[in-house]
PDB file of C-alpha atoms in Angstrom:
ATOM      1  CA  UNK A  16      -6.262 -11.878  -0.492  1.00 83.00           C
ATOM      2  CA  UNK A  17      -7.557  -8.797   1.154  1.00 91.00           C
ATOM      3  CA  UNK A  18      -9.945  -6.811  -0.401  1.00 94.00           C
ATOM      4  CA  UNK A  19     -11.270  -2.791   0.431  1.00 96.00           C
ATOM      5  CA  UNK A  20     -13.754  -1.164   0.245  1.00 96.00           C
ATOM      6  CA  UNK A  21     -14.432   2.209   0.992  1.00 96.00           C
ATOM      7  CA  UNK A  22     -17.704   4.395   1.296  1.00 96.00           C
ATOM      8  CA  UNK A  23     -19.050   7.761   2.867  1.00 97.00           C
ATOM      9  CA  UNK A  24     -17.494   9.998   0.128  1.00 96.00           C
ATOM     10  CA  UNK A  25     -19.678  13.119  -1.956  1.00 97.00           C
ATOM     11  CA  UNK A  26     -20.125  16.540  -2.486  1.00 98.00           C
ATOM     12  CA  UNK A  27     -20.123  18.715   0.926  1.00 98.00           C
ATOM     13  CA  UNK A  28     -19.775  22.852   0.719  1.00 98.00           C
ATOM     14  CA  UNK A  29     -16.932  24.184   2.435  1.00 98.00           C
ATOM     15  CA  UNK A  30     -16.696  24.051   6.190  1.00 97.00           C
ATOM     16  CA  UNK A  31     -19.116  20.679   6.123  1.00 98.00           C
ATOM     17  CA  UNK A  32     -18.851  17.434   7.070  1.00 98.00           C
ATOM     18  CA  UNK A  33     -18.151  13.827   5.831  1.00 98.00           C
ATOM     19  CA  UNK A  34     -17.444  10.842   7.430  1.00 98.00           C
ATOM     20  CA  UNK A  35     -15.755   8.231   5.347  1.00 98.00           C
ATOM     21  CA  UNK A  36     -15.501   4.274   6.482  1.00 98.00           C
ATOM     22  CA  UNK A  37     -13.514   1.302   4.700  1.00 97.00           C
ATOM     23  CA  UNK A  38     -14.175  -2.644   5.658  1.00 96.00           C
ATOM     24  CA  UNK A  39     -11.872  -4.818   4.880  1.00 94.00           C
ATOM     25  CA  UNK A  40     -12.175  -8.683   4.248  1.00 92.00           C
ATOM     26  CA  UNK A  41      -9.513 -11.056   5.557  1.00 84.00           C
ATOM     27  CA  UNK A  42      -7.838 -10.963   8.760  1.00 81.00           C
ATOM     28  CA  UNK A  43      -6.687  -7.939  10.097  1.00 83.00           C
ATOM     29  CA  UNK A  44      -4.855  -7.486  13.662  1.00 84.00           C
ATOM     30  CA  UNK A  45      -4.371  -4.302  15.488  1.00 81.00           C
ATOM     31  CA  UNK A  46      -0.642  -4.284  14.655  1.00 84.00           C
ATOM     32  CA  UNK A  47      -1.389  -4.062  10.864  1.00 90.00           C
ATOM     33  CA  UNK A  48      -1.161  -0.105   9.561  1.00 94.00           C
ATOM     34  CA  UNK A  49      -4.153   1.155   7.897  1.00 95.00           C
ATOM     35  CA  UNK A  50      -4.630   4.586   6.517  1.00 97.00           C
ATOM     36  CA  UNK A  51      -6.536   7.223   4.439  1.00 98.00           C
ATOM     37  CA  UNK A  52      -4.732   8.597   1.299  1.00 98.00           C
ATOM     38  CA  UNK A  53      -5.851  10.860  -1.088  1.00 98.00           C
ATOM     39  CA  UNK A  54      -5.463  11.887  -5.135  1.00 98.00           C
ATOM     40  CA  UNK A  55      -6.211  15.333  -6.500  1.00 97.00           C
ATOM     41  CA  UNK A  56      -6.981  15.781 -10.322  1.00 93.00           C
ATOM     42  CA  UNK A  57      -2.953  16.446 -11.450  1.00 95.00           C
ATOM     43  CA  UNK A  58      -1.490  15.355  -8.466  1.00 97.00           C
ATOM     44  CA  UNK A  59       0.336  12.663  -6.613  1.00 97.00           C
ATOM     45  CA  UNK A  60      -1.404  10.582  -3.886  1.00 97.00           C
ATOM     46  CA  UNK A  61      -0.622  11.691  -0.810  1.00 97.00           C
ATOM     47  CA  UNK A  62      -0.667  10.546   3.006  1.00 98.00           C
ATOM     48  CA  UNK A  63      -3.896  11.909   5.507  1.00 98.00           C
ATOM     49  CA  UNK A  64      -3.733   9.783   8.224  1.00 98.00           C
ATOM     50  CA  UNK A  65      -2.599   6.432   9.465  1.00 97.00           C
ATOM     51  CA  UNK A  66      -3.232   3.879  12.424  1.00 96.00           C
ATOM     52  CA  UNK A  67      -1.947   1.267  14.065  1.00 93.00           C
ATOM     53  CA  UNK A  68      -2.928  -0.266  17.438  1.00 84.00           C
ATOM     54  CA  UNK A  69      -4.346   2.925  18.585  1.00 70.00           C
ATOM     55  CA  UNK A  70      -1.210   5.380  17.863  1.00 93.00           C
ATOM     56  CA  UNK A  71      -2.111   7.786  15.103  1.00 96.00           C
ATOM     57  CA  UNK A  72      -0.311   9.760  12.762  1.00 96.00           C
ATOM     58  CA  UNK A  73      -1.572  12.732  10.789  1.00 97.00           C
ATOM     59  CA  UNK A  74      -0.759  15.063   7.573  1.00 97.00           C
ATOM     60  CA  UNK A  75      -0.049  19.004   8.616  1.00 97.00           C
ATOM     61  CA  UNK A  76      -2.604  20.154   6.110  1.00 94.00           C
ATOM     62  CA  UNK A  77      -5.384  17.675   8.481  1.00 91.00           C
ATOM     63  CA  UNK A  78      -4.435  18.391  11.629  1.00 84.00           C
ATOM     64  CA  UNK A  79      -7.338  19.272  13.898  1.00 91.00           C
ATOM     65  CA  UNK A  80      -9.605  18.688  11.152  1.00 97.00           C
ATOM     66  CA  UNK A  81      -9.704  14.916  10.768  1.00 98.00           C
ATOM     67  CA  UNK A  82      -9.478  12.268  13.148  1.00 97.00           C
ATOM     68  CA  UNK A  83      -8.975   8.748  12.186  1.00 97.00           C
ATOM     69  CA  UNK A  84     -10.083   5.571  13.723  1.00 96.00           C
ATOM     70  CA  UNK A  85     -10.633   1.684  13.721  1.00 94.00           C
ATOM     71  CA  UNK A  86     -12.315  -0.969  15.134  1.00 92.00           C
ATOM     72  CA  UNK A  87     -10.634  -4.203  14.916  1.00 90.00           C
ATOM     73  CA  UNK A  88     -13.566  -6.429  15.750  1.00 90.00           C
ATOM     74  CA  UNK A  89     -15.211  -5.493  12.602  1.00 92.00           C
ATOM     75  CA  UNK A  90     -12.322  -4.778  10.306  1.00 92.00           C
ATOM     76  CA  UNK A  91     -12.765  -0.892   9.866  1.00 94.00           C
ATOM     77  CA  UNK A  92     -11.179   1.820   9.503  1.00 96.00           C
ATOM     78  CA  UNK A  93     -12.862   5.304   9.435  1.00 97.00           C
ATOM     79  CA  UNK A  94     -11.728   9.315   8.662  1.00 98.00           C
ATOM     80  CA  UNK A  95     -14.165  11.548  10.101  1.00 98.00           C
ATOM     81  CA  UNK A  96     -13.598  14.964   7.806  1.00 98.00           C
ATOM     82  CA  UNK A  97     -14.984  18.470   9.659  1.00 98.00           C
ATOM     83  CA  UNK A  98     -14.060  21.656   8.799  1.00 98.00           C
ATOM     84  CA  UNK A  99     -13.738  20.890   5.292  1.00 98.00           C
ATOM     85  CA  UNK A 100     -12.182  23.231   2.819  1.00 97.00           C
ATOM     86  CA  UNK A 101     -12.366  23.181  -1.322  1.00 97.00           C
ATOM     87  CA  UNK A 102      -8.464  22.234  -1.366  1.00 96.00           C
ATOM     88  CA  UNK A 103      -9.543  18.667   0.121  1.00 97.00           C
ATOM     89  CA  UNK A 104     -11.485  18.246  -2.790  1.00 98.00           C
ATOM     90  CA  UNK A 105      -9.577  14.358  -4.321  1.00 98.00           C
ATOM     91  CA  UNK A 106     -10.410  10.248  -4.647  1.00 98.00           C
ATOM     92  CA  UNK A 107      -9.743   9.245  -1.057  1.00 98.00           C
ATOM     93  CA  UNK A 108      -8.270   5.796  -0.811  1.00 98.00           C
ATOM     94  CA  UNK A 109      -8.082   3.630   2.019  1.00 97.00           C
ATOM     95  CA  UNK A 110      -4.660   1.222   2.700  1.00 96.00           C
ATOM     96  CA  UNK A 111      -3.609  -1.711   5.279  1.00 95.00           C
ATOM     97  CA  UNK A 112      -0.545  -3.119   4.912  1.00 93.00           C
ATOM     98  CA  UNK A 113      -0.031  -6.735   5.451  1.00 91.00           C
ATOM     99  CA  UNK A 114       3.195  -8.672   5.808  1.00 88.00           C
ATOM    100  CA  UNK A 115       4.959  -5.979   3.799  1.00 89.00           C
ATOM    101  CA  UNK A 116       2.422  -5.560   1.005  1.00 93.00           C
ATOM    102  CA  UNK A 117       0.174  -3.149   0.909  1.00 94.00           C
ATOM    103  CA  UNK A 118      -3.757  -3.457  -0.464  1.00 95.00           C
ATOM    104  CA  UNK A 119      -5.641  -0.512  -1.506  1.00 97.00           C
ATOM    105  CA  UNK A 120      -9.506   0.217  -2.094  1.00 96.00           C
ATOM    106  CA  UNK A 121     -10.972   1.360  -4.622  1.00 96.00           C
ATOM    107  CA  UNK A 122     -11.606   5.308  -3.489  1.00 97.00           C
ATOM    108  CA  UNK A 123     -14.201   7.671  -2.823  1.00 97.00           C
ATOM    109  CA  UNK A 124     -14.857  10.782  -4.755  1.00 98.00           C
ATOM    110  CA  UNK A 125     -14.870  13.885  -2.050  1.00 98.00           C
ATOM    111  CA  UNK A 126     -15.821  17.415  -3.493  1.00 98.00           C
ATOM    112  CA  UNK A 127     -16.023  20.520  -1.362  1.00 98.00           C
ATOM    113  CA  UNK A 128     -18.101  23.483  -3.116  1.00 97.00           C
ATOM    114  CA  UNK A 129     -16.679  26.969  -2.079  1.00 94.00           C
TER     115      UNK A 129
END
């Protein structure tokens, strides 16, 4: 069983920072996917940005903004959030997907003030 965890998340003003990590337990290899989803109040979860084995792969709306990353030794994956706007304001979720399942955390609550 593989279990995530995610942290980092809170309330930022517009154009700020966050930096958001997930560990996860179990073993992980550099070919597994992992990613950064997110849910907005009324809305459908949808894709950020994904990873696997170094190739990354990002939503239009975070391009240039966010940038993604892992380190496989210690079973992270991180989304490092600049130039944030009130629109990215959602429960960010964190995913790897395993032998064709897929395990989510938990989320973090992100809020961008105007």
């Amino acid at each position: 069983q593989v279990q995530l965890v995610e942290s980092g998340g809170g309330l930022v003003q517009a154009g700020g920072s966050l930096r958001l990590s997930c560990v996860a337990s179990g073993r992980i290899f550099s070919g597994n996917a992992m990613g950064w989803y997110r849910q907005a109040p009324g809305k459908q979860r949808e894709l950020v940005a994904t990873i696997t084995e170094g190739s990354t792969n990002y939503a239009a709306f975070v391009k240039g903004r966010f940038t993604i990353s892992r380190d496989n030794a210690k079973n992270t994956v991180s989304l490092q959030m600049d130039s944030l706007k009130p629109e990215d304001t959602a429960v960010y979720y964190c995913n790897v997907r395993i032998d064709f399942i897929t395990y989510w955390g938990q989320g973090t609550q992100v809020t961008v003030s105007s």
